[in-house]
Tab-separated table of C-alpha atoms in Angstrom:
chain	number	residue	atom	x	y	z
W	1	MET	CA	142.553	75.374	136.232
W	2	PRO	CA	145.116	76.665	133.728
W	3	PRO	CA	143.818	77.117	130.196
W	4	VAL	CA	144.252	73.996	128.070
W	5	ALA	CA	143.871	74.687	124.385
W	6	ALA	CA	141.874	72.298	122.243
W	7	HIS	CA	143.560	70.863	119.167
W	8	GLY	CA	141.867	71.441	115.825
W	9	ARG	CA	138.462	72.326	117.255
W	10	GLY	CA	136.795	74.983	119.332
W	11	ARG	CA	135.336	78.278	118.205
W	12	GLY	CA	135.285	78.432	114.439
W	13	GLY	CA	136.802	74.938	114.252
W	14	GLY	CA	135.472	71.631	113.072
W	15	ASP	CA	136.961	68.670	111.307
W	16	GLY	CA	136.223	69.718	107.762
W	17	ALA	CA	134.287	72.087	105.582
W	18	LEU	CA	131.704	69.494	104.559
W	19	SER	CA	131.254	67.468	107.725
W	20	SER	CA	131.908	67.768	111.432
W	21	PRO	CA	131.942	64.967	114.004
W	22	ARG	CA	128.707	63.839	115.612
W	23	LEU	CA	128.350	62.991	119.271
W	24	ARG	CA	129.251	59.502	120.415
W	25	HIS	CA	129.537	57.857	123.812
W	26	GLY	CA	132.996	57.022	125.091
W	27	THR	CA	135.208	56.836	128.130
W	28	PRO	CA	136.506	59.924	129.939
W	29	GLU	CA	140.010	58.961	128.830
W	30	ARG	CA	138.896	58.880	125.205
W	31	ALA	CA	137.459	62.364	125.651
W	32	GLY	CA	140.649	63.713	127.180
W	33	LEU	CA	139.090	63.965	130.622
W	34	ASP	CA	140.222	62.677	133.990
W	35	ALA	CA	138.151	59.619	134.907
W	36	GLU	CA	138.242	60.293	138.652
W	37	GLN	CA	136.898	63.829	138.259
W	38	ILE	CA	134.164	62.651	135.890
W	39	ALA	CA	133.180	59.923	138.352
W	40	GLY	CA	132.995	62.617	141.028
W	41	LEU	CA	130.820	64.769	138.767
W	42	VAL	CA	128.357	61.918	138.249
W	43	ARG	CA	128.376	61.109	141.952
W	44	ASP	CA	127.723	64.729	142.897
W	45	VAL	CA	124.777	65.060	140.518
W	46	ARG	CA	123.193	61.856	141.786
W	47	THR	CA	123.017	63.361	145.297
W	48	LEU	CA	121.068	66.435	144.141
W	49	ALA	CA	117.693	64.691	144.403
W	50	GLN	CA	118.418	63.069	147.777
W	51	GLY	CA	117.593	64.124	151.327
W	52	SER	CA	114.568	65.628	153.020
W	53	ARG	CA	115.091	68.994	151.293
W	54	PRO	CA	116.700	68.065	147.981
W	55	TRP	CA	117.950	70.697	145.524
W	56	CYS	CA	115.639	69.178	142.909
W	57	ALA	CA	113.165	66.351	142.465
W	58	GLY	CA	115.265	64.948	139.647
W	59	ALA	CA	118.092	65.809	137.268
W	60	VAL	CA	119.870	64.775	134.083
W	61	LEU	CA	123.567	65.371	133.437
W	62	LEU	CA	125.400	65.120	130.128
W	63	ALA	CA	129.021	66.228	129.752
W	64	GLY	CA	131.887	65.660	127.381
W	65	ARG	CA	134.733	66.965	125.312
W	66	GLY	CA	135.031	67.096	121.559
W	67	PRO	CA	132.468	64.700	120.059
W	68	VAL	CA	132.730	62.297	123.012
W	69	ILE	CA	130.030	62.062	125.686
W	70	ALA	CA	131.996	61.125	128.783
W	71	ALA	CA	129.195	61.321	131.376
W	72	GLU	CA	125.449	60.826	131.115
W	73	THR	CA	123.207	60.058	134.061
W	74	ALA	CA	119.708	60.604	135.431
W	75	THR	CA	118.631	60.777	139.061
W	76	GLY	CA	115.416	61.172	141.018
W	77	TRP	CA	111.946	61.710	139.637
W	78	ALA	CA	110.480	63.375	136.560
W	79	VAL	CA	107.183	63.472	138.466
W	80	ARG	CA	107.257	63.078	142.226
W	81	CYS	CA	104.582	65.310	143.770
W	82	ALA	CA	100.854	65.666	143.290
W	83	ALA	CA	100.783	69.124	144.850
W	84	TYR	CA	102.482	71.527	147.257
W	85	ASP	CA	101.200	71.788	150.844
W	86	GLU	CA	101.429	75.349	152.138
W	87	LYS	CA	100.916	74.301	155.766
W	88	THR	CA	103.858	71.916	155.891
W	89	ASP	CA	105.912	73.727	153.223
W	90	ARG	CA	106.485	70.391	151.532
W	91	GLY	CA	105.390	68.526	148.486
W	92	VAL	CA	102.570	66.016	148.647
W	93	ASP	CA	104.271	62.904	147.302
W	94	LEU	CA	102.504	60.646	144.868
W	95	PRO	CA	102.441	56.945	145.722
W	96	LYS	CA	105.646	55.379	144.426
W	97	GLU	CA	103.768	53.419	141.790
W	98	ALA	CA	102.335	56.685	140.404
W	99	ARG	CA	105.636	58.552	140.254
W	100	VAL	CA	107.660	58.818	137.045
W	101	ARG	CA	111.364	58.051	137.151
W	102	MET	CA	113.767	60.491	135.578
W	103	THR	CA	115.592	59.097	132.536
W	104	THR	CA	118.295	60.544	130.330
W	105	ASP	CA	115.627	60.979	127.620
W	106	THR	CA	113.218	62.994	129.761
W	107	PRO	CA	112.271	66.336	128.156
W	108	PHE	CA	112.454	69.475	130.300
W	109	ASP	CA	110.794	72.858	130.123
W	110	LEU	CA	113.850	74.923	129.139
W	111	ALA	CA	112.487	78.256	130.407
W	112	SER	CA	115.038	80.977	129.550
W	113	VAL	CA	117.390	78.600	127.734
W	114	THR	CA	114.797	79.199	124.967
W	115	LYS	CA	116.419	82.613	124.537
W	116	LEU	CA	119.439	80.947	122.920
W	117	PHE	CA	117.285	79.593	120.100
W	118	THR	CA	115.646	82.970	119.503
W	119	SER	CA	119.092	84.563	119.449
W	120	ILE	CA	120.434	82.015	116.961
W	121	ALA	CA	117.405	82.621	114.726
W	122	ALA	CA	118.224	86.340	114.801
W	123	VAL	CA	121.919	85.829	114.055
W	124	GLN	CA	120.961	83.616	111.117
W	125	GLN	CA	119.139	86.607	109.653
W	126	ILE	CA	122.149	88.821	110.370
W	127	GLU	CA	124.370	86.352	108.522
W	128	ARG	CA	122.014	86.410	105.532
W	129	GLY	CA	122.098	90.186	105.443
W	130	THR	CA	118.357	90.551	105.987
W	131	LEU	CA	118.789	91.997	109.485
W	132	GLY	CA	121.232	94.661	110.606
W	133	ILE	CA	122.788	94.050	113.998
W	134	ASP	CA	122.922	97.769	114.768
W	135	ALA	CA	119.661	98.572	113.005
W	136	LYS	CA	116.898	100.269	114.946
W	137	VAL	CA	114.087	97.977	116.050
W	138	GLY	CA	111.623	100.663	114.961
W	139	ALA	CA	112.742	100.222	111.359
W	140	TYR	CA	111.257	96.718	111.377
W	141	ILE	CA	108.322	97.039	113.790
W	142	PRO	CA	107.470	100.778	113.902
W	143	GLU	CA	104.212	100.104	115.759
W	144	PHE	CA	106.360	99.308	118.820
W	145	THR	CA	106.394	103.033	119.373
W	146	ALA	CA	108.272	103.189	122.677
W	147	ALA	CA	111.176	101.075	121.406
W	148	ALA	CA	111.237	103.135	118.212
W	149	ALA	CA	111.194	106.441	120.086
W	150	HIS	CA	114.173	105.408	122.236
W	151	GLY	CA	116.213	104.087	119.325
W	152	ILE	CA	116.570	100.547	120.677
W	153	THR	CA	118.753	98.431	118.388
W	154	VAL	CA	118.899	94.750	117.511
W	155	ARG	CA	122.285	94.471	119.232
W	156	GLN	CA	120.809	95.912	122.431
W	157	LEU	CA	118.068	93.279	122.419
W	158	LEU	CA	120.631	90.499	121.966
W	159	THR	CA	122.947	91.824	124.692
W	160	HIS	CA	120.257	92.871	127.208
W	161	THR	CA	121.345	96.503	127.025
W	162	SER	CA	118.066	97.979	125.766
W	163	GLY	CA	117.096	99.292	129.196
W	164	LEU	CA	113.782	97.419	129.141
W	165	ARG	CA	112.703	96.185	132.560
W	166	PRO	CA	113.033	92.470	133.340
W	167	GLU	CA	109.353	91.581	132.954
W	168	LEU	CA	105.934	92.924	132.085
W	169	PRO	CA	102.798	91.288	133.573
W	170	LEU	CA	101.275	90.224	130.270
W	171	TYR	CA	99.542	87.328	132.055
W	172	ASP	CA	97.229	89.854	133.739
W	173	ALA	CA	96.102	91.460	130.465
W	174	ARG	CA	92.542	90.701	129.427
W	175	ASP	CA	93.295	89.407	125.908
W	176	ALA	CA	95.902	89.140	123.157
W	177	ALA	CA	95.266	92.663	121.912
W	178	ALA	CA	95.837	94.096	125.372
W	179	ARG	CA	99.062	92.116	125.768
W	180	LEU	CA	100.354	93.394	122.434
W	181	ALA	CA	99.428	96.965	123.353
W	182	LEU	CA	101.457	96.690	126.571
W	183	LEU	CA	104.513	95.467	124.673
W	184	ARG	CA	104.237	98.173	122.028
W	185	ALA	CA	104.034	100.924	124.633
W	186	GLU	CA	106.793	99.650	126.933
W	187	ALA	CA	109.655	102.153	127.193
W	188	PRO	CA	113.108	101.521	128.715
W	189	SER	CA	113.207	101.759	132.504
W	190	SER	CA	116.886	102.691	132.476
W	191	PRO	CA	119.177	104.305	129.893
W	192	PRO	CA	119.941	101.994	126.961
W	193	GLY	CA	123.518	100.747	127.045
W	194	ASP	CA	123.632	99.381	130.595
W	195	TYR	CA	123.160	95.650	131.150
W	196	LEU	CA	119.701	94.742	132.459
W	197	TYR	CA	118.531	91.197	131.831
W	198	SER	CA	115.019	91.277	130.399
W	199	ASP	CA	112.553	88.820	128.925
W	200	LEU	CA	111.127	91.723	126.946
W	201	ASN	CA	114.211	91.871	124.747
W	202	MET	CA	113.444	88.434	123.349
W	203	LEU	CA	109.738	89.176	122.995
W	204	LEU	CA	110.525	92.221	120.851
W	205	LEU	CA	113.047	90.182	118.911
W	206	GLN	CA	110.369	87.539	118.292
W	207	HIS	CA	108.016	90.131	116.816
W	208	LEU	CA	110.813	91.570	114.709
W	209	LEU	CA	111.802	88.161	113.306
W	210	GLU	CA	108.229	87.200	112.568
W	211	ARG	CA	107.648	90.478	110.725
W	212	LEU	CA	110.928	90.206	108.829
W	213	THR	CA	110.480	86.580	107.701
W	214	GLY	CA	106.715	86.250	107.563
W	215	ARG	CA	106.980	83.061	109.619
W	216	PRO	CA	106.158	82.347	113.295
W	217	LEU	CA	109.009	81.781	115.721
W	218	ASP	CA	108.327	78.085	116.219
W	219	VAL	CA	108.699	77.543	112.469
W	220	LEU	CA	111.936	79.568	112.372
W	221	VAL	CA	113.381	77.476	115.203
W	222	ARG	CA	112.262	74.192	113.684
W	223	GLU	CA	113.359	74.900	110.105
W	224	GLY	CA	116.522	76.814	110.943
W	225	ILE	CA	117.863	74.945	113.975
W	226	THR	CA	116.249	71.778	115.269
W	227	ARG	CA	115.346	70.026	111.999
W	228	PRO	CA	118.731	70.419	110.265
W	229	LEU	CA	120.544	69.358	113.443
W	230	GLY	CA	118.291	66.344	113.984
W	231	MET	CA	117.116	67.670	117.359
W	232	THR	CA	113.898	65.676	117.201
W	233	ALA	CA	113.217	65.927	120.949
W	234	THR	CA	113.196	69.749	120.924
W	235	SER	CA	109.914	71.593	120.366
W	236	TYR	CA	107.440	73.985	121.880
W	237	GLY	CA	104.733	72.467	124.022
W	238	PRO	CA	102.552	70.853	124.957
W	239	ARG	CA	104.869	67.980	125.907
W	240	PRO	CA	102.956	65.548	128.121
W	241	ASP	CA	106.061	63.365	128.562
W	242	ALA	CA	108.102	66.199	130.089
W	243	ALA	CA	109.307	66.468	133.666
W	244	ALA	CA	106.791	68.183	135.932
W	245	THR	CA	107.479	71.706	137.105
W	246	GLU	CA	105.367	73.584	139.652
W	247	ASP	CA	102.111	73.521	141.536
W	248	GLN	CA	101.585	77.027	140.222
W	249	ARG	CA	99.385	79.081	142.501
W	250	ARG	CA	99.322	82.531	143.973
W	251	PRO	CA	100.912	84.037	146.025
W	252	TRP	CA	104.225	82.392	145.103
W	253	ALA	CA	103.366	82.253	141.403
W	254	LYS	CA	101.704	84.798	139.141
W	255	ALA	CA	98.814	82.596	138.034
W	256	ASP	CA	96.659	79.801	139.429
W	257	ARG	CA	97.215	76.814	137.163
W	258	GLY	CA	97.886	73.858	139.484
W	259	MET	CA	100.555	71.202	138.961
W	260	LEU	CA	102.178	71.657	135.571
W	261	ARG	CA	103.563	68.957	133.346
W	262	GLY	CA	104.142	69.496	129.653
W	263	GLU	CA	102.678	73.012	129.678
W	264	VAL	CA	105.080	75.943	129.701
W	265	HIS	CA	105.893	77.100	133.226
W	266	ASP	CA	106.579	80.762	132.471
W	267	GLU	CA	103.375	82.717	133.016
W	268	ASN	CA	103.964	85.189	130.185
W	269	ALA	CA	104.846	82.463	127.701
W	270	TRP	CA	101.674	80.641	128.770
W	271	ALA	CA	99.608	83.809	128.267
W	272	LEU	CA	101.148	84.173	124.795
W	273	GLY	CA	100.072	80.670	123.765
W	274	GLY	CA	103.231	78.737	124.621
W	275	VAL	CA	105.504	80.082	121.874
W	276	ALA	CA	107.549	83.047	123.072
W	277	GLY	CA	110.977	84.490	122.440
W	278	HIS	CA	112.041	84.127	126.052
W	279	ALA	CA	110.511	80.757	127.061
W	280	GLY	CA	108.411	77.863	125.792
W	281	LEU	CA	110.796	75.265	124.355
W	282	PHE	CA	111.130	71.728	125.726
W	283	SER	CA	114.208	69.613	125.093
W	284	THR	CA	116.445	66.811	126.349
W	285	ALA	CA	120.021	66.818	127.552
W	286	TYR	CA	121.196	65.015	124.411
W	287	ASP	CA	119.558	67.504	122.056
W	288	LEU	CA	121.124	70.398	123.954
W	289	ALA	CA	124.496	68.662	123.749
W	290	VAL	CA	124.020	68.570	119.960
W	291	LEU	CA	123.507	72.340	120.025
W	292	CYS	CA	126.660	72.762	122.128
W	293	ARG	CA	128.671	70.611	119.713
W	294	THR	CA	127.311	72.562	116.755
W	295	LEU	CA	128.553	75.842	118.190
W	296	LEU	CA	131.878	74.364	119.271
W	297	ASN	CA	132.239	73.059	115.698
W	298	GLY	CA	131.792	76.570	114.289
W	299	GLY	CA	128.109	76.185	113.433
W	300	SER	CA	128.188	72.719	111.840
W	301	TYR	CA	127.078	69.275	112.967
W	302	GLY	CA	127.473	66.311	110.671
W	303	THR	CA	126.609	67.633	107.221
W	304	ALA	CA	124.331	70.396	108.530
W	305	ARG	CA	125.353	74.009	109.008
W	306	ILE	CA	123.160	76.490	110.864
W	307	LEU	CA	125.692	79.354	111.146
W	308	GLY	CA	129.068	80.228	109.748
W	309	PRO	CA	132.121	80.237	112.060
W	310	ASP	CA	132.400	84.047	112.071
W	311	PHE	CA	128.825	84.390	113.281
W	312	VAL	CA	129.262	81.710	115.953
W	313	ASP	CA	132.292	83.705	117.050
W	314	LEU	CA	130.144	86.828	117.203
W	315	MET	CA	127.633	85.069	119.462
W	316	LEU	CA	130.250	83.630	121.809
W	317	THR	CA	132.571	86.637	122.122
W	318	ALA	CA	131.973	88.887	125.128
W	319	PRO	CA	129.516	90.367	125.836
W	320	GLY	CA	127.826	87.600	123.827
W	321	LEU	CA	124.688	87.665	121.692
W	322	GLY	CA	122.019	85.809	123.665
W	323	PHE	CA	124.682	83.827	125.514
W	324	ARG	CA	126.121	84.765	128.891
W	325	ILE	CA	129.914	84.755	128.881
W	326	ASP	CA	132.227	83.782	131.776
W	327	GLN	CA	129.702	83.737	134.618
W	328	PRO	CA	131.276	81.915	137.606
W	329	TRP	CA	127.988	81.856	139.529
W	330	PHE	CA	126.794	78.999	137.314
W	331	MET	CA	129.902	78.135	135.245
W	332	GLY	CA	132.291	77.598	138.156
W	333	ASP	CA	135.910	77.203	137.091
W	334	LEU	CA	134.955	76.900	133.427
W	335	ALA	CA	134.450	80.668	133.516
W	336	GLY	CA	137.342	83.000	132.879
W	337	HIS	CA	138.509	82.332	129.348
W	338	GLY	CA	135.442	82.532	127.115
W	339	ALA	CA	132.936	79.948	128.374
W	340	ALA	CA	129.368	80.590	127.198
W	341	GLY	CA	126.005	79.388	128.393
W	342	HIS	CA	122.627	80.128	129.887
W	343	CYS	CA	120.290	79.082	132.709
W	344	GLY	CA	116.531	78.657	132.910
W	345	PHE	CA	114.250	79.378	135.871
W	346	THR	CA	112.905	75.816	135.950
W	347	GLY	CA	116.390	74.449	136.728
W	348	THR	CA	117.934	74.076	133.276
W	349	SER	CA	121.438	75.099	132.192
W	350	LEU	CA	124.148	74.516	129.630
W	351	VAL	CA	127.770	75.634	129.371
W	352	LEU	CA	130.205	75.244	126.492
W	353	ASP	CA	133.874	76.166	126.610
W	354	PRO	CA	135.519	76.788	123.226
W	355	LEU	CA	139.035	76.866	124.682
W	356	THR	CA	138.899	73.313	126.060
W	357	ASP	CA	136.163	72.071	123.673
W	358	THR	CA	134.046	70.896	126.601
W	359	PHE	CA	130.303	71.052	127.212
W	360	LEU	CA	128.042	70.506	130.208
W	361	VAL	CA	124.263	70.157	130.248
W	362	LEU	CA	122.539	69.983	133.644
W	363	LEU	CA	118.749	69.833	133.620
W	364	ALA	CA	116.941	69.724	136.957
W	365	THR	CA	113.430	70.105	138.347
W	366	THR	CA	114.268	72.772	140.930
W	367	VAL	CA	110.724	74.224	140.900
W	368	HIS	CA	108.953	70.925	141.639
W	369	PRO	CA	106.675	71.142	143.559
W	370	ARG	CA	107.147	74.931	143.964
W	371	ARG	CA	109.694	77.621	143.215
W	372	ARG	CA	112.383	78.513	145.716
W	373	PRO	CA	115.042	81.227	145.824
W	374	ALA	CA	117.543	80.541	143.061
W	375	ASP	CA	120.576	78.448	144.022
W	376	SER	CA	123.102	77.837	141.278
W	377	ALA	CA	125.833	76.454	143.538
W	378	PRO	CA	125.300	72.858	142.247
W	379	ARG	CA	125.590	74.105	138.647
W	380	ALA	CA	128.835	75.899	139.438
W	381	ALA	CA	130.180	72.866	141.292
W	382	ALA	CA	129.409	70.597	138.319
W	383	ALA	CA	131.137	72.975	135.918
W	384	THR	CA	134.167	73.144	138.210
W	385	ARG	CA	134.364	69.346	138.239
W	386	LEU	CA	134.403	69.346	134.448
W	387	ALA	CA	137.029	72.098	134.313
W	388	ARG	CA	139.285	70.126	136.654
W	389	ALA	CA	138.796	67.009	134.550
W	390	VAL	CA	140.361	68.566	131.444
W	391	VAL	CA	143.783	67.137	130.647
W	392	PRO	CA	146.193	68.358	127.949
W	393	LEU	CA	145.887	66.606	124.624
W	394	SER	CA	148.900	65.522	122.645
W	395	PRO	CA	149.255	67.665	119.517
W	396	GLY	CA	147.436	66.038	116.645
W	397	ARG	CA	145.607	63.491	118.782
W	398	PRO	CA	141.987	63.168	117.569
W	399	LEU	CA	139.204	62.677	120.059
């Protein structure tokens, strides 16, 4: 798809210094999108929960351009299985009357999409001048002796270039003190500077932010992001109304917890009490679309502002702060000219494209009733559908 520039919006844009447009439902044509491609996108997503070996038990799609939601649909089940049967390698289906239908309002365990909120909370402190982007982590939390000794910086945490390994088995530690001791002593496994995606980056960033502000992360996210944006469906757990995730048992999982619904799926986030820098948030497709619109509007939504345009630009410019930039493996043809987004292990994802002012939220229960090898082909296909739906806008035409 050739690049199609947005008119009057996009990165650092917005429709005015005091107010920016809120989301509204409309037709694909009103959004500047091809109706046939959008119909194909909806059709494709509705097949994801079908068949004897579906990609997911259920899914929710929300996509649009500018402030217009052009596609919103739900398919399959929020709760389908009672358990996973190892002998048959299949889920044990609940009776139909006991299952829970997926709806467009169903909350999902966001898994690693939580990292975006932690990153925004950090960039808010950078904007205020209370946190230096190239400051040493040890200057804020010196008791994290390994990070301090290796000179890890805030920027390296936000760009996954600290060298810290992907994960640390905190869920096996005997208590909170032991978990904290493991984090404090964890040294880089590779030279800082090279990209290595790691949950530990966001855990260190959480501790840094909590020390810097004197407030827990859930409060920072609520007061700095979700409350001003009116994201009332976004919070840390427990969320008993959420879509179910996994029948979590060893050996495929790292803990024996049984079928999970409304409790955080990630084992480390669970061990840390449900509020963690890398996982723990629950949200809906609509709330995540609000976040996408906020960033595409330069940090504003309605009369609220959570970041200034320059700092949104900093987050969304390669290599990105918290966000992944131009990743075709889950962004499809939207990748290539500055698209930003993130995925979560439970089946969640979002992509926003400042150049075309488009956004795509695809939330799915890919780990219900148990985790499988990651397959982002449906995410990439959905993003490609949206990219191909973009049509040029007449100069000056408002959405």
